[in-house]
Short mmCIF file of C-alpha atoms in Angstrom, two decimals:
data_model
loop_
_atom_site.label_atom_id
_atom_site.label_comp_id
_atom_site.label_asym_id
_atom_site.label_seq_id
_atom_site.Cartn_x
_atom_site.Cartn_y
_atom_site.Cartn_z
CA MET A 1 183.59 129.31 229.84
CA ASP A 2 187.13 128.54 229.92
CA ALA A 3 189.12 131.82 228.92
CA VAL A 4 192.30 130.05 228.01
CA ARG A 5 191.65 127.75 225.61
CA HIS A 6 190.86 129.73 221.92
CA ILE A 7 188.88 127.42 219.21
CA LEU A 8 187.53 131.12 216.91
CA PRO A 9 189.05 130.63 213.92
CA ASP A 10 191.16 133.75 212.34
CA PRO A 11 188.67 134.05 208.69
CA ARG A 12 191.45 136.90 207.52
CA GLN A 13 192.41 136.04 204.01
CA TYR A 14 196.01 135.68 203.99
CA HIS A 15 198.65 134.41 201.20
CA PRO A 16 200.67 130.85 202.33
CA GLN A 17 202.29 130.60 198.95
CA ALA A 18 203.36 134.02 198.50
CA SER A 19 206.16 134.68 196.53
CA LEU A 20 209.56 135.50 199.00
CA THR A 21 210.96 137.41 195.91
CA ASN A 22 208.98 140.07 196.97
CA ARG A 23 212.19 141.81 199.42
CA LEU A 24 210.42 142.71 202.49
CA ILE A 25 207.96 139.90 202.78
CA HIS A 26 211.74 137.64 202.26
CA HIS A 27 213.15 139.91 204.91
CA ALA A 28 210.12 139.79 207.13
CA GLN A 29 209.74 136.07 207.05
CA SER A 30 213.17 136.37 207.38
CA ALA A 31 213.74 137.35 211.01
CA LEU A 32 210.63 135.25 211.74
CA ASP A 33 212.41 132.00 210.82
CA ALA A 34 215.73 132.98 212.53
CA GLN A 35 217.31 130.85 214.46
CA ASP A 36 218.88 133.10 217.27
CA THR A 37 218.51 136.70 218.33
CA GLY A 38 220.97 138.08 216.31
CA GLU A 39 220.17 136.91 213.23
CA ARG A 40 216.46 137.62 213.33
CA ASP A 41 217.71 141.68 214.39
CA MET A 42 219.88 141.66 211.49
CA TRP A 43 216.55 140.87 209.13
CA ARG A 44 214.41 143.19 210.87
CA GLN A 45 217.42 146.12 210.45
CA ALA A 46 216.96 145.09 207.04
CA LEU A 47 213.31 145.20 207.38
CA VAL A 48 213.50 148.43 208.62
CA GLY A 49 215.98 150.04 206.11
CA ALA A 50 214.28 148.58 203.08
CA ILE A 51 211.09 150.35 204.28
CA GLY A 52 212.80 153.68 205.26
CA GLU A 53 214.87 153.90 201.55
CA MET A 54 210.90 153.52 199.61
CA LEU A 55 209.51 155.75 202.43
CA GLN A 56 212.08 158.16 201.25
CA ARG A 57 211.20 157.87 197.52
CA GLY A 58 207.33 158.06 198.53
CA GLU A 59 207.19 154.16 197.42
CA LEU A 60 204.25 153.53 199.52
CA LEU A 61 202.92 150.95 196.61
CA SER A 62 205.69 148.83 197.67
CA ILE A 63 205.01 148.78 200.92
CA SER A 64 201.49 148.02 200.46
CA VAL A 65 202.03 144.87 198.00
CA ALA A 66 203.82 143.55 200.68
CA LEU A 67 201.11 144.39 203.24
CA ALA A 68 198.22 142.97 200.95
CA MET A 69 200.42 139.90 200.41
CA VAL A 70 201.83 138.27 203.53
CA PRO A 71 201.48 134.81 204.29
CA THR A 72 200.56 134.98 207.79
CA GLN A 73 199.06 137.48 210.53
CA ALA A 74 202.85 137.32 212.28
CA CYS A 75 204.14 138.04 208.83
CA TYR A 76 202.00 141.36 208.38
CA GLN A 77 202.51 142.15 212.29
CA GLN A 78 206.42 142.08 211.11
CA VAL A 79 206.37 144.28 207.93
CA TRP A 80 204.03 146.70 209.59
CA ASP A 81 206.07 147.25 213.14
CA ALA A 82 209.23 147.86 210.57
CA LEU A 83 207.55 150.73 208.70
CA ARG A 84 206.25 152.11 211.98
CA GLU A 85 209.81 152.22 213.47
CA ALA A 86 210.96 153.79 210.13
CA VAL A 87 208.31 156.47 209.87
CA GLU A 88 208.79 157.27 213.74
CA GLU A 89 212.52 156.52 214.79
CA THR A 90 214.73 159.52 213.28
CA GLY A 91 217.59 158.81 215.11
CA GLY A 92 218.26 162.15 216.48
CA ALA A 93 215.23 164.62 217.51
CA ARG A 94 211.84 164.33 216.06
CA ALA A 95 208.37 165.46 215.47
CA LEU A 96 206.19 163.08 217.08
CA VAL A 97 202.55 162.81 215.53
CA PHE A 98 200.40 161.64 218.34
CA ALA A 99 196.76 161.06 218.91
CA MET A 100 194.34 160.35 221.54
CA PRO A 101 191.32 157.99 220.45
CA LEU A 102 187.94 158.94 221.92
CA VAL A 103 184.98 156.23 221.74
CA LEU A 104 181.80 158.50 222.11
CA VAL A 105 178.81 156.61 223.17
CA ALA A 106 175.42 158.89 222.50
CA GLY A 107 172.54 158.63 222.56
CA SER A 108 169.31 161.33 221.65
CA ARG A 109 165.42 160.74 221.11
CA GLU A 110 165.36 163.91 218.50
CA GLN A 111 168.37 164.05 216.02
CA ALA A 112 171.10 166.14 217.47
CA THR A 113 174.63 167.28 216.82
CA LEU A 114 177.77 166.90 218.47
CA PRO A 115 180.49 169.86 218.36
CA GLY A 116 183.50 168.75 216.12
CA ALA A 117 186.01 170.38 218.17
CA VAL A 118 187.14 171.40 221.89
CA ALA A 119 186.67 175.25 221.98
CA ASP A 120 188.68 174.79 225.56
CA VAL A 121 191.71 173.69 223.92
CA ASP A 122 194.16 175.69 226.56
CA GLY A 123 192.59 173.81 229.60
CA LEU A 124 192.23 170.16 227.69
CA ASN A 125 196.18 170.47 227.57
CA ALA A 126 196.43 171.76 231.06
CA LEU A 127 194.13 168.50 232.09
CA LEU A 128 196.46 166.34 230.60
CA ARG A 129 199.67 168.28 231.67
CA GLN A 130 198.63 167.98 235.60
CA HIS A 131 198.00 164.47 235.62
CA GLY A 132 201.48 163.80 233.60
CA VAL A 133 200.00 162.49 230.61
CA PHE A 134 201.98 165.19 229.13
CA SER A 135 205.56 166.49 231.22
CA ASP A 136 205.46 169.39 233.18
CA ASP A 137 207.76 171.34 230.47
CA GLY A 138 207.39 169.43 227.35
CA ASP A 139 206.97 170.68 224.18
CA VAL A 140 203.57 168.93 223.27
CA ALA A 141 200.03 170.01 222.44
CA LEU A 142 196.89 168.65 221.58
CA SER A 143 194.92 170.80 218.49
CA GLY A 144 191.49 169.86 219.79
CA VAL A 145 189.90 169.24 216.21
CA LEU A 146 187.84 166.00 216.84
CA LEU A 147 189.08 164.57 213.75
CA HIS A 148 187.29 161.57 211.63
CA PRO A 149 188.76 158.53 211.01
CA ASP A 150 189.58 159.15 207.21
CA SER A 151 191.24 162.54 208.49
CA LEU A 152 193.43 159.88 210.53
CA ILE A 153 194.35 157.58 207.89
CA GLY A 154 194.67 160.50 204.94
CA LEU A 155 198.28 161.04 206.87
CA ASP A 156 199.57 157.79 205.30
CA ALA A 157 203.42 156.55 206.06
CA ALA A 158 205.11 158.82 203.91
CA LYS A 159 203.60 161.69 205.24
CA LEU A 160 204.12 160.70 208.55
CA TYR A 161 207.84 160.37 207.43
CA ARG A 162 208.00 163.45 206.19
CA MET A 163 206.51 165.32 209.24
CA SER A 164 208.80 163.72 211.90
CA ARG A 165 211.87 164.90 210.51
CA LEU A 166 210.05 168.89 210.34
CA GLY A 167 210.05 169.98 213.94
CA GLU A 168 207.69 172.40 214.72
CA ASP A 169 206.92 173.05 211.78
CA ALA A 170 205.42 169.30 211.75
CA ARG A 171 202.25 171.30 213.50
CA ALA A 172 201.20 173.32 210.10
CA GLU A 173 200.52 170.20 208.66
CA LEU A 174 198.33 168.85 210.58
CA PRO A 175 194.77 167.63 209.59
CA THR A 176 191.80 170.65 210.47
CA GLN A 177 188.70 169.15 209.45
CA PRO A 178 186.15 169.03 212.18
CA ALA A 179 184.15 166.14 211.81
CA PRO A 180 180.59 166.60 214.08
CA ILE A 181 178.20 163.84 215.40
CA THR A 182 175.13 163.75 214.24
CA VAL A 183 173.15 161.33 217.17
CA LYS A 184 169.84 159.79 216.47
CA GLU A 185 168.91 157.15 218.75
CA GLU A 186 172.03 155.31 220.03
CA GLY A 187 174.99 155.06 218.14
CA VAL A 188 179.10 154.24 219.09
CA PHE A 189 181.26 156.91 217.77
CA LEU A 190 185.04 157.27 217.03
CA ARG A 191 186.94 160.61 216.80
CA TYR A 192 190.45 161.79 217.36
CA LEU A 193 192.21 164.38 219.08
CA ILE A 194 195.69 164.73 217.15
CA GLY A 195 198.81 166.72 218.03
CA VAL A 196 202.56 167.00 217.67
CA ALA A 197 205.62 166.55 220.73
CA ILE A 198 208.65 168.13 219.97
CA GLN A 199 211.29 165.22 220.86
CA ARG A 200 214.87 166.62 221.88
CA ASP A 201 217.89 164.76 220.78
CA GLY A 202 218.86 162.39 223.42
CA GLU A 203 215.87 163.21 225.74
CA ALA A 204 212.62 160.96 226.67
CA PRO A 205 209.24 161.76 224.68
CA PRO A 206 207.35 164.60 226.74
CA LEU A 207 204.55 162.55 227.35
CA ARG A 208 203.64 158.93 227.69
CA LEU A 209 202.45 157.29 225.75
CA GLY A 210 200.46 154.19 225.57
CA GLY A 211 199.64 152.10 228.49
CA SER A 212 196.79 152.23 230.21
CA VAL A 213 194.42 154.91 231.13
CA GLY A 214 194.82 155.97 234.90
CA GLY A 215 193.45 158.99 237.13
CA TRP A 216 192.92 161.25 234.08
CA GLY A 217 190.52 159.32 232.71
CA MET A 218 187.53 160.19 234.76
CA PRO A 219 188.49 164.43 234.83
CA LEU A 220 189.00 163.74 231.35
CA MET A 221 185.42 162.06 230.47
CA LYS A 222 183.55 164.94 232.60
CA PHE A 223 186.18 167.56 230.93
CA LEU A 224 184.62 166.24 227.38
CA GLY A 225 181.27 165.78 228.32
CA GLU A 226 181.25 169.29 229.24
CA GLN A 227 182.66 170.81 226.65
CA LEU A 228 180.28 168.16 224.09
CA LYS A 229 177.08 168.53 225.70
CA ARG A 230 174.19 169.04 223.77
CA ASP A 231 170.46 169.48 225.41
CA GLY A 232 169.02 166.11 225.32
CA VAL A 233 171.88 164.03 224.46
CA THR A 234 173.29 161.37 226.80
CA LEU A 235 176.93 161.30 226.30
CA PHE A 236 179.50 159.04 227.15
CA PRO A 237 183.26 159.77 226.19
CA ILE A 238 185.78 156.83 226.47
CA ALA A 239 189.23 158.24 226.24
CA ARG A 240 192.19 155.94 224.83
CA PRO A 241 195.49 156.42 225.84
CA PRO A 242 197.69 158.84 223.07
CA LEU A 243 199.98 156.99 220.82
CA PRO A 244 202.14 157.88 217.87
CA ALA A 245 199.29 158.38 215.02
CA MET A 246 199.59 154.87 213.35
CA GLN A 247 199.36 153.12 216.47
CA ALA A 248 196.52 155.38 217.82
CA LEU A 249 194.37 154.42 214.23
CA VAL A 250 194.54 150.61 215.51
CA ALA A 251 193.89 151.26 218.85
CA GLY A 252 191.03 153.90 218.70
CA ASN A 253 189.49 150.95 215.70
CA PHE A 254 189.81 148.05 217.98
CA ALA A 255 188.28 150.25 220.93
CA ARG A 256 185.42 151.68 218.66
CA PHE A 257 184.25 147.72 218.17
CA GLU A 258 185.22 146.69 221.77
CA VAL A 259 182.89 149.42 223.30
CA ALA A 260 180.24 148.92 220.36
CA LEU A 261 180.19 145.01 221.93
CA GLN A 262 179.83 145.83 225.16
CA VAL A 263 176.94 147.86 224.43
CA PHE A 264 175.01 145.61 221.88
CA ALA A 265 175.35 142.39 224.30
CA SER A 266 174.48 144.57 227.00
CA SER A 267 171.57 146.21 225.51
CA GLN A 268 170.02 142.71 224.19
CA ILE A 269 170.92 140.53 227.43
CA ARG A 270 168.70 143.14 229.76
CA ARG A 271 165.75 143.27 226.83
CA LEU A 272 165.59 139.68 227.05
CA ARG A 273 165.52 139.30 230.72
CA GLU A 274 162.78 141.77 230.64
CA LEU A 275 160.54 139.41 228.65
CA ASP A 276 161.75 137.05 231.19
CA LYS A 277 164.23 135.09 228.55
CA GLU A 278 167.23 133.01 229.00
CA PRO A 279 170.00 134.48 227.29
CA VAL A 280 171.76 132.54 224.57
CA ALA A 281 175.59 134.34 223.14
CA ILE A 282 177.02 132.86 220.33
CA VAL A 283 180.03 134.15 218.29
CA SER A 284 181.29 132.17 215.18
CA ALA A 285 183.95 133.34 212.81
CA HIS A 286 182.78 134.23 208.90
CA ASP A 287 184.72 133.91 205.45
CA ASN A 288 184.24 136.79 204.66
CA GLY A 289 186.97 138.09 207.21
CA GLU A 290 184.13 138.82 209.49
CA LEU A 291 183.18 137.88 213.15
CA HIS A 292 179.57 137.33 213.97
CA PHE A 293 178.11 137.78 217.58
CA THR A 294 173.85 137.57 218.07
CA VAL A 295 172.49 137.12 222.18
CA SER A 296 169.43 134.97 221.89
CA ALA A 297 166.57 132.86 223.40
CA SER A 298 165.64 129.50 222.80
CA GLY A 299 162.22 129.12 221.24
CA ASP A 300 162.12 132.68 220.55
CA GLU A 301 162.53 133.52 216.69
CA ARG A 302 161.44 137.35 216.88
CA ASN A 303 163.64 138.60 220.15
CA TRP A 304 167.48 138.20 218.60
CA GLU A 305 169.83 140.51 217.51
CA GLY A 306 172.80 140.58 215.77
CA PHE A 307 176.43 142.34 215.98
CA VAL A 308 179.25 142.16 213.11
CA TRP A 309 182.81 143.39 213.58
CA PRO A 310 185.05 143.33 210.65
CA LEU A 311 188.22 142.28 211.43
CA ALA A 312 191.22 145.21 210.65
CA SER A 313 194.44 143.43 210.07
CA LEU A 314 196.37 143.97 213.57
CA ASP A 315 192.88 142.83 215.28
CA ASN A 316 193.47 140.32 217.17
CA VAL A 317 190.98 137.15 216.92
CA LYS A 318 192.17 135.32 220.60
CA LEU A 319 191.93 138.82 222.42
CA ILE A 320 188.59 139.15 221.10
CA GLU A 321 187.05 135.72 221.70
CA GLU A 322 188.53 136.24 225.67
CA ASN A 323 187.37 139.38 225.98
CA PHE A 324 183.64 138.62 224.86
CA ARG A 325 183.54 135.52 227.16
CA GLU A 326 185.08 137.93 230.14
CA LEU A 327 181.70 139.90 228.64
CA MET A 328 178.87 137.65 229.36
CA ARG A 329 180.55 136.36 232.42
CA GLU A 330 179.89 140.15 234.15
CA CYS A 331 176.83 139.79 232.41
CA HIS A 332 175.83 136.76 234.27
CA VAL A 333 174.96 134.62 230.77
CA ARG A 334 175.81 131.48 231.25
CA ASP A 335 174.60 130.13 227.88
CA VAL A 336 178.11 131.10 225.86
CA HIS A 337 178.94 129.26 222.56
CA VAL A 338 182.06 130.33 220.42
CA LEU A 339 181.81 127.97 217.18
CA PRO A 340 185.13 126.21 216.45
CA GLU A 341 184.66 125.89 212.47
CA LEU A 342 184.86 128.79 209.55
CA GLN A 343 181.38 129.67 208.45
CA PRO A 344 180.19 130.71 205.12
CA GLU A 345 179.37 135.00 204.67
CA SER A 346 175.89 134.00 203.97
CA ARG A 347 173.01 131.54 203.22
CA ASP A 348 170.63 131.56 200.47
CA GLY A 349 171.64 135.14 200.13
CA VAL A 350 171.00 136.93 203.41
CA PRO A 351 174.19 136.79 206.00
CA LEU A 352 174.97 134.30 208.18
CA PHE A 353 173.75 134.70 212.16
CA PHE A 354 173.38 131.73 214.50
CA THR A 355 170.70 132.13 217.22
CA ALA A 356 169.80 129.41 220.06
CA ASP A 357 167.47 127.26 218.29
CA ASP A 358 170.21 126.63 215.36
CA LEU A 359 172.60 125.09 218.47
#
């Protein structure tokens, strides 16, 4: 189980023959092909500038076309990073629209509904200030509403571009639709806490963005557990560090599937061991852009389970493979298989999952 050797193929569809007459793709590819730092920066700034002009005119379609037609993931990353920079960097004072992803692992024997908002918003913001996530005197706060991912997607690049230049008025444009969670049995859910930080010209942001969850992770988990608790519901709220809205959307989606995979694998491994069977873990890449995971046992056609990870545009396949190998090490699963060939989506009309007996 060598974590250094990555063999899982990337199943996403790119366009190697994409026409470089597309202005954004041309600039992005030129930055990737640049011979030195100066040339690379020149093309990057040209790309950011071109996207900024499009955002000013509300031309999202041209940006979407470029992102859909990129020849490689590296090119996608270039265009997306430039889009993010054009949205977030104003060259001076700005209203930073940020979000904190929350992955909620919940279980209940009876159907139950968790609240769609944190009632003690002041307590939430005070806790983050106390632990240094927010600066003591910074103009920064979360709204307390638990947003569905679709609500954050609704804040498209053009809206975020405009909001970042509105100052304190940006707060009035935040989505406010709460998204309660209905639990029956066990599930992994994704929600976002959203807020605005006012960054003065020449000053550092009044909050700590990205990085790792530090000493504030456990106190926040306990606080949210109390705020969202319901009788008969087991709840583990897992927060990720706050990020600008576009980045938070990406990080939250990845975290949701990462946690869901951990919950799936640990539950299935425990189940097989209770049946006195040795678990076999398999991951394969499929031509519809999905990764399929299974945990099964040799000679047992019944007690296997599968998990699907539909890859988002910025998901890192090598990192997913590495994390899966590490998870299996932590679970003491010795028999782990990473299939190096790209597989079809289905076989005989049935989604294709490989089990121990297929090996």
